[in-house]
Amino acid sequence: MDPTTTAARTPLHTRTIRLDGFARPDGLLDVEARLTDVKHYDLPGWGAGPLPAGSPMHDMAVTMTVDVDGTIRAFEARTLAGPHSSCPGGAANFSRLVGLSIRKGFLKAAAERIGGVDGCTHIRELLQQMATVAFQSMREMRVKSYTTNPDRPPPLIDSCIAWAASGDWVRVRFPKFWTGGSRAGEVAAGDPNGVR
């Protein structure tokens, strides 16, 4: 990028998203997400009154609790800042996600429960990344599960190109569930520590 253009730019909007995964002593996993939007200029007609530059226009905090199978056991969403008095009600409805599994079709199933006027756009936007962080955080839990349940295929098989049942990663790591064939270049050959 041209440095003269960069120097001349004026910041307008910043969205910050942070996600963290935590092991719990009861064997479950918590994924915490926080989304914050700020403007770099004053908004005179915002919600109940003016919003000074740098103050959060959106601030959502979410905790999702899942088990080793990826089933949501608890889901708490809070709207700490939003433009409308109705915003916290949309966050409260996300408890409807309890019982869903983070598998193929998860986002569609979630939208059926908290889509449109029943939910919050900003919290819904976090769901895809929360699902990914859940899987990344439960790696050791999954590996243990694969060892103790050798006849059960890992739920990630066929979830993406790297986990294709016909691919190299499944052939090397889970040969029992390999369907043959290959999609070249999926995983470095023989990498026993590959992760999603």
PDB file of C-alpha atoms in Angstrom:
ATOM      1  CA  MET A   1       0.000   0.000   0.000  1.00  0.00           C
ATOM      2  CA  ASP A   2       1.173   3.487  -0.848  1.00  0.00           C
ATOM      3  CA  PRO A   3       2.538   5.088   2.392  1.00  0.00           C
ATOM      4  CA  THR A   4       1.198   8.523   1.409  1.00  0.00           C
ATOM      5  CA  THR A   5      -2.306   7.063   1.151  1.00  0.00           C
ATOM      6  CA  THR A   6      -1.921   5.300   4.493  1.00  0.00           C
ATOM      7  CA  ALA A   7      -0.849   8.507   6.234  1.00  0.00           C
ATOM      8  CA  ALA A   8      -3.810  10.394   4.789  1.00  0.00           C
ATOM      9  CA  ARG A   9      -6.454   7.911   5.947  1.00  0.00           C
ATOM     10  CA  THR A  10      -8.838   8.772   8.782  1.00  0.00           C
ATOM     11  CA  PRO A  11      -9.932   5.947  11.103  1.00  0.00           C
ATOM     12  CA  LEU A  12     -13.713   5.545  11.230  1.00  0.00           C
ATOM     13  CA  HIS A  13     -14.679   2.235  12.809  1.00  0.00           C
ATOM     14  CA  THR A  14     -12.959  -0.517  14.782  1.00  0.00           C
ATOM     15  CA  ARG A  15     -14.426  -3.927  15.528  1.00  0.00           C
ATOM     16  CA  THR A  16     -12.529  -6.010  18.061  1.00  0.00           C
ATOM     17  CA  ILE A  17     -13.294  -9.700  18.505  1.00  0.00           C
ATOM     18  CA  ARG A  18     -11.588 -11.925  21.044  1.00  0.00           C
ATOM     19  CA  LEU A  19     -12.244 -15.621  21.589  1.00  0.00           C
ATOM     20  CA  ASP A  20     -10.764 -17.887  24.268  1.00  0.00           C
ATOM     21  CA  GLY A  21     -11.239 -21.571  25.092  1.00  0.00           C
ATOM     22  CA  PHE A  22     -11.052 -22.888  28.668  1.00  0.00           C
ATOM     23  CA  ALA A  23     -10.994 -26.418  30.099  1.00  0.00           C
ATOM     24  CA  ARG A  24     -13.320 -26.781  33.061  1.00  0.00           C
ATOM     25  CA  PRO A  25     -12.759 -29.075  36.056  1.00  0.00           C
ATOM     26  CA  ASP A  26     -15.996 -30.937  35.226  1.00  0.00           C
ATOM     27  CA  GLY A  27     -14.609 -32.080  31.855  1.00  0.00           C
ATOM     28  CA  LEU A  28     -16.571 -29.548  29.814  1.00  0.00           C
ATOM     29  CA  LEU A  29     -15.177 -26.654  27.809  1.00  0.00           C
ATOM     30  CA  ASP A  30     -16.093 -22.967  27.860  1.00  0.00           C
ATOM     31  CA  VAL A  31     -15.636 -20.740  24.834  1.00  0.00           C
ATOM     32  CA  GLU A  32     -15.807 -17.053  25.645  1.00  0.00           C
ATOM     33  CA  ALA A  33     -16.257 -14.422  22.946  1.00  0.00           C
ATOM     34  CA  ARG A  34     -16.347 -10.649  23.098  1.00  0.00           C
ATOM     35  CA  LEU A  35     -17.297  -8.329  20.243  1.00  0.00           C
ATOM     36  CA  THR A  36     -16.856  -4.569  20.553  1.00  0.00           C
ATOM     37  CA  ASP A  37     -17.521  -1.878  17.954  1.00  0.00           C
ATOM     38  CA  VAL A  38     -16.338   1.712  18.374  1.00  0.00           C
ATOM     39  CA  LYS A  39     -16.501   4.775  16.139  1.00  0.00           C
ATOM     40  CA  HIS A  40     -13.599   7.198  15.973  1.00  0.00           C
ATOM     41  CA  TYR A  41     -15.932  10.188  15.913  1.00  0.00           C
ATOM     42  CA  ASP A  42     -18.852  11.368  18.040  1.00  0.00           C
ATOM     43  CA  LEU A  43     -22.314  10.064  17.145  1.00  0.00           C
ATOM     44  CA  PRO A  44     -24.755  12.813  18.159  1.00  0.00           C
ATOM     45  CA  GLY A  45     -28.015  10.872  17.685  1.00  0.00           C
ATOM     46  CA  TRP A  46     -27.121   7.458  19.062  1.00  0.00           C
ATOM     47  CA  GLY A  47     -29.671   5.526  21.120  1.00  0.00           C
ATOM     48  CA  ALA A  48     -30.554   7.460  24.252  1.00  0.00           C
ATOM     49  CA  GLY A  49     -28.097  10.255  23.590  1.00  0.00           C
ATOM     50  CA  PRO A  50     -24.746  11.216  22.076  1.00  0.00           C
ATOM     51  CA  LEU A  51     -22.071   8.535  21.883  1.00  0.00           C
ATOM     52  CA  PRO A  52     -18.551   9.941  22.327  1.00  0.00           C
ATOM     53  CA  ALA A  53     -15.798   8.746  20.007  1.00  0.00           C
ATOM     54  CA  GLY A  54     -14.186   5.570  21.333  1.00  0.00           C
ATOM     55  CA  SER A  55     -17.195   4.513  23.423  1.00  0.00           C
ATOM     56  CA  PRO A  56     -18.603   1.078  22.545  1.00  0.00           C
ATOM     57  CA  MET A  57     -21.623   1.219  20.282  1.00  0.00           C
ATOM     58  CA  HIS A  58     -21.841  -2.579  20.436  1.00  0.00           C
ATOM     59  CA  ASP A  59     -20.369  -4.682  23.219  1.00  0.00           C
ATOM     60  CA  MET A  60     -21.431  -8.322  23.406  1.00  0.00           C
ATOM     61  CA  ALA A  61     -20.048 -10.965  25.783  1.00  0.00           C
ATOM     62  CA  VAL A  62     -20.830 -14.626  25.159  1.00  0.00           C
ATOM     63  CA  THR A  63     -19.996 -17.879  26.961  1.00  0.00           C
ATOM     64  CA  MET A  64     -20.753 -21.226  25.331  1.00  0.00           C
ATOM     65  CA  THR A  65     -20.234 -24.472  27.256  1.00  0.00           C
ATOM     66  CA  VAL A  66     -19.762 -27.660  25.229  1.00  0.00           C
ATOM     67  CA  ASP A  67     -18.955 -31.301  25.913  1.00  0.00           C
ATOM     68  CA  VAL A  68     -16.388 -33.488  24.136  1.00  0.00           C
ATOM     69  CA  ASP A  69     -18.942 -34.400  21.482  1.00  0.00           C
ATOM     70  CA  GLY A  70     -19.513 -30.727  20.667  1.00  0.00           C
ATOM     71  CA  THR A  71     -22.990 -30.558  22.182  1.00  0.00           C
ATOM     72  CA  ILE A  72     -23.858 -27.176  23.675  1.00  0.00           C
ATOM     73  CA  ARG A  73     -24.632 -27.604  27.375  1.00  0.00           C
ATOM     74  CA  ALA A  74     -25.072 -23.908  28.235  1.00  0.00           C
ATOM     75  CA  PHE A  75     -25.090 -20.659  26.292  1.00  0.00           C
ATOM     76  CA  GLU A  76     -25.103 -17.226  27.890  1.00  0.00           C
ATOM     77  CA  ALA A  77     -25.027 -14.036  25.835  1.00  0.00           C
ATOM     78  CA  ARG A  78     -25.100 -10.509  27.207  1.00  0.00           C
ATOM     79  CA  THR A  79     -25.435  -7.189  25.450  1.00  0.00           C
ATOM     80  CA  LEU A  80     -23.359  -4.743  27.481  1.00  0.00           C
ATOM     81  CA  ALA A  81     -23.802  -1.919  24.993  1.00  0.00           C
ATOM     82  CA  GLY A  82     -26.210  -1.543  22.094  1.00  0.00           C
ATOM     83  CA  PRO A  83     -28.226   1.164  20.392  1.00  0.00           C
ATOM     84  CA  HIS A  84     -31.693  -0.015  21.387  1.00  0.00           C
ATOM     85  CA  SER A  85     -33.416  -0.989  24.638  1.00  0.00           C
ATOM     86  CA  SER A  86     -34.591  -4.219  22.950  1.00  0.00           C
ATOM     87  CA  CYS A  87     -31.030  -5.454  22.214  1.00  0.00           C
ATOM     88  CA  PRO A  88     -30.567  -7.386  25.494  1.00  0.00           C
ATOM     89  CA  GLY A  89     -33.707  -9.410  24.737  1.00  0.00           C
ATOM     90  CA  GLY A  90     -32.104 -10.781  21.577  1.00  0.00           C
ATOM     91  CA  ALA A  91     -29.051 -11.842  23.573  1.00  0.00           C
ATOM     92  CA  ALA A  92     -31.204 -13.656  26.125  1.00  0.00           C
ATOM     93  CA  ASN A  93     -32.747 -15.836  23.397  1.00  0.00           C
ATOM     94  CA  PHE A  94     -29.406 -17.488  22.630  1.00  0.00           C
ATOM     95  CA  SER A  95     -30.019 -19.950  25.480  1.00  0.00           C
ATOM     96  CA  ARG A  96     -32.202 -21.701  22.848  1.00  0.00           C
ATOM     97  CA  LEU A  97     -28.969 -23.106  21.378  1.00  0.00           C
ATOM     98  CA  VAL A  98     -28.578 -25.519  24.307  1.00  0.00           C
ATOM     99  CA  GLY A  99     -28.736 -29.073  22.968  1.00  0.00           C
ATOM    100  CA  LEU A 100     -27.443 -28.285  19.481  1.00  0.00           C
ATOM    101  CA  SER A 101     -24.289 -30.038  18.286  1.00  0.00           C
ATOM    102  CA  ILE A 102     -21.462 -28.171  16.622  1.00  0.00           C
ATOM    103  CA  ARG A 103     -21.420 -30.271  13.483  1.00  0.00           C
ATOM    104  CA  LYS A 104     -22.339 -29.915   9.844  1.00  0.00           C
ATOM    105  CA  GLY A 105     -25.490 -27.820   9.668  1.00  0.00           C
ATOM    106  CA  PHE A 106     -24.873 -26.111  13.026  1.00  0.00           C
ATOM    107  CA  LEU A 107     -25.233 -22.551  11.725  1.00  0.00           C
ATOM    108  CA  LYS A 108     -28.441 -23.389   9.884  1.00  0.00           C
ATOM    109  CA  ALA A 109     -29.911 -25.055  12.978  1.00  0.00           C
ATOM    110  CA  ALA A 110     -28.843 -22.100  15.111  1.00  0.00           C
ATOM    111  CA  ALA A 111     -30.490 -19.654  12.692  1.00  0.00           C
ATOM    112  CA  GLU A 112     -33.741 -21.591  12.989  1.00  0.00           C
ATOM    113  CA  ARG A 113     -33.686 -21.051  16.758  1.00  0.00           C
ATOM    114  CA  ILE A 114     -32.371 -17.489  17.005  1.00  0.00           C
ATOM    115  CA  GLY A 115     -32.593 -16.065  13.492  1.00  0.00           C
ATOM    116  CA  GLY A 116     -34.212 -12.825  12.408  1.00  0.00           C
ATOM    117  CA  VAL A 117     -36.042 -10.873  15.103  1.00  0.00           C
ATOM    118  CA  ASP A 118     -35.418 -13.572  17.724  1.00  0.00           C
ATOM    119  CA  GLY A 119     -31.698 -12.919  17.949  1.00  0.00           C
ATOM    120  CA  CYS A 120     -28.868 -10.449  17.570  1.00  0.00           C
ATOM    121  CA  THR A 121     -26.932 -10.102  14.325  1.00  0.00           C
ATOM    122  CA  HIS A 122     -23.652  -9.386  16.106  1.00  0.00           C
ATOM    123  CA  ILE A 123     -23.861 -12.407  18.401  1.00  0.00           C
ATOM    124  CA  ARG A 124     -24.903 -14.659  15.502  1.00  0.00           C
ATOM    125  CA  GLU A 125     -21.774 -13.500  13.658  1.00  0.00           C
ATOM    126  CA  LEU A 126     -19.678 -14.943  16.494  1.00  0.00           C
ATOM    127  CA  LEU A 127     -21.104 -18.470  16.240  1.00  0.00           C
ATOM    128  CA  GLN A 128     -18.885 -19.683  13.386  1.00  0.00           C
ATOM    129  CA  GLN A 129     -15.712 -18.571  15.145  1.00  0.00           C
ATOM    130  CA  MET A 130     -16.895 -19.892  18.519  1.00  0.00           C
ATOM    131  CA  ALA A 131     -17.433 -23.308  16.938  1.00  0.00           C
ATOM    132  CA  THR A 132     -13.911 -23.235  15.503  1.00  0.00           C
ATOM    133  CA  VAL A 133     -12.386 -22.193  18.839  1.00  0.00           C
ATOM    134  CA  ALA A 134     -14.325 -24.984  20.573  1.00  0.00           C
ATOM    135  CA  PHE A 135     -12.783 -27.580  18.256  1.00  0.00           C
ATOM    136  CA  GLN A 136      -9.320 -26.049  18.550  1.00  0.00           C
ATOM    137  CA  SER A 137      -9.593 -25.941  22.344  1.00  0.00           C
ATOM    138  CA  MET A 138     -10.814 -29.494  22.769  1.00  0.00           C
ATOM    139  CA  ARG A 139      -8.021 -31.100  20.751  1.00  0.00           C
ATOM    140  CA  GLU A 140      -6.710 -33.168  23.664  1.00  0.00           C
ATOM    141  CA  MET A 141     -10.246 -34.144  24.663  1.00  0.00           C
ATOM    142  CA  ARG A 142     -10.896 -35.318  21.083  1.00  0.00           C
ATOM    143  CA  VAL A 143      -7.644 -37.277  20.878  1.00  0.00           C
ATOM    144  CA  LYS A 144      -8.524 -39.095  24.103  1.00  0.00           C
ATOM    145  CA  SER A 145     -12.018 -39.791  22.756  1.00  0.00           C
ATOM    146  CA  TYR A 146     -10.591 -41.257  19.533  1.00  0.00           C
ATOM    147  CA  THR A 147      -8.391 -43.571  21.608  1.00  0.00           C
ATOM    148  CA  THR A 148     -11.148 -44.761  23.938  1.00  0.00           C
ATOM    149  CA  ASN A 149     -13.723 -45.142  21.120  1.00  0.00           C
ATOM    150  CA  PRO A 150     -11.674 -46.647  18.251  1.00  0.00           C
ATOM    151  CA  ASP A 151     -14.780 -47.782  16.329  1.00  0.00           C
ATOM    152  CA  ARG A 152     -16.313 -44.326  16.258  1.00  0.00           C
ATOM    153  CA  PRO A 153     -15.175 -42.069  13.397  1.00  0.00           C
ATOM    154  CA  PRO A 154     -13.916 -38.638  14.413  1.00  0.00           C
ATOM    155  CA  PRO A 155     -16.716 -36.109  13.844  1.00  0.00           C
ATOM    156  CA  LEU A 156     -14.429 -33.892  11.755  1.00  0.00           C
ATOM    157  CA  ILE A 157     -14.206 -36.434   8.930  1.00  0.00           C
ATOM    158  CA  ASP A 158     -15.584 -34.841   5.750  1.00  0.00           C
ATOM    159  CA  SER A 159     -16.029 -31.471   7.485  1.00  0.00           C
ATOM    160  CA  CYS A 160     -13.453 -29.784   5.226  1.00  0.00           C
ATOM    161  CA  ILE A 161     -10.848 -30.588   2.559  1.00  0.00           C
ATOM    162  CA  ALA A 162      -8.133 -31.415   5.116  1.00  0.00           C
ATOM    163  CA  TRP A 163     -10.412 -33.934   6.868  1.00  0.00           C
ATOM    164  CA  ALA A 164     -11.784 -35.591   3.687  1.00  0.00           C
ATOM    165  CA  ALA A 165     -12.351 -39.322   4.261  1.00  0.00           C
ATOM    166  CA  SER A 166     -10.478 -39.883   0.998  1.00  0.00           C
ATOM    167  CA  GLY A 167      -7.569 -37.627   1.971  1.00  0.00           C
ATOM    168  CA  ASP A 168      -4.046 -38.001   3.263  1.00  0.00           C
ATOM    169  CA  TRP A 169      -4.701 -36.846   6.846  1.00  0.00           C
ATOM    170  CA  VAL A 170      -7.398 -39.448   7.452  1.00  0.00           C
ATOM    171  CA  ARG A 171      -5.265 -42.087   5.674  1.00  0.00           C
ATOM    172  CA  VAL A 172      -2.290 -41.380   7.970  1.00  0.00           C
ATOM    173  CA  ARG A 173      -4.024 -40.621  11.264  1.00  0.00           C
ATOM    174  CA  PHE A 174      -7.289 -42.600  11.030  1.00  0.00           C
ATOM    175  CA  PRO A 175      -6.657 -45.344   8.432  1.00  0.00           C
ATOM    176  CA  LYS A 176      -9.681 -47.335   9.622  1.00  0.00           C
ATOM    177  CA  PHE A 177     -11.968 -44.579   8.307  1.00  0.00           C
ATOM    178  CA  TRP A 178     -10.023 -43.809   5.117  1.00  0.00           C
ATOM    179  CA  THR A 179     -12.156 -44.363   2.011  1.00  0.00           C
ATOM    180  CA  GLY A 180      -9.289 -44.487  -0.481  1.00  0.00           C
ATOM    181  CA  GLY A 181      -8.198 -42.037  -3.118  1.00  0.00           C
ATOM    182  CA  SER A 182      -6.557 -38.756  -2.296  1.00  0.00           C
ATOM    183  CA  ARG A 183      -6.882 -35.043  -2.700  1.00  0.00           C
ATOM    184  CA  ALA A 184      -3.275 -34.013  -3.126  1.00  0.00           C
ATOM    185  CA  GLY A 185      -1.598 -31.683  -0.705  1.00  0.00           C
ATOM    186  CA  GLU A 186      -4.057 -31.951   2.167  1.00  0.00           C
ATOM    187  CA  VAL A 187      -1.559 -32.633   4.952  1.00  0.00           C
ATOM    188  CA  ALA A 188       2.183 -32.984   5.071  1.00  0.00           C
ATOM    189  CA  ALA A 189       2.809 -36.694   4.626  1.00  0.00           C
ATOM    190  CA  GLY A 190       3.064 -38.554   7.889  1.00  0.00           C
ATOM    191  CA  ASP A 191       2.381 -35.562  10.130  1.00  0.00           C
ATOM    192  CA  PRO A 192       0.988 -37.252  13.279  1.00  0.00           C
ATOM    193  CA  ASN A 193       0.450 -33.936  15.055  1.00  0.00           C
ATOM    194  CA  GLY A 194      -1.606 -32.118  12.449  1.00  0.00           C
ATOM    195  CA  VAL A 195      -4.527 -30.122  13.783  1.00  0.00           C
ATOM    196  CA  ARG A 196      -7.498 -28.523  12.207  1.00  0.00           C
TER     197      ARG A 196
END
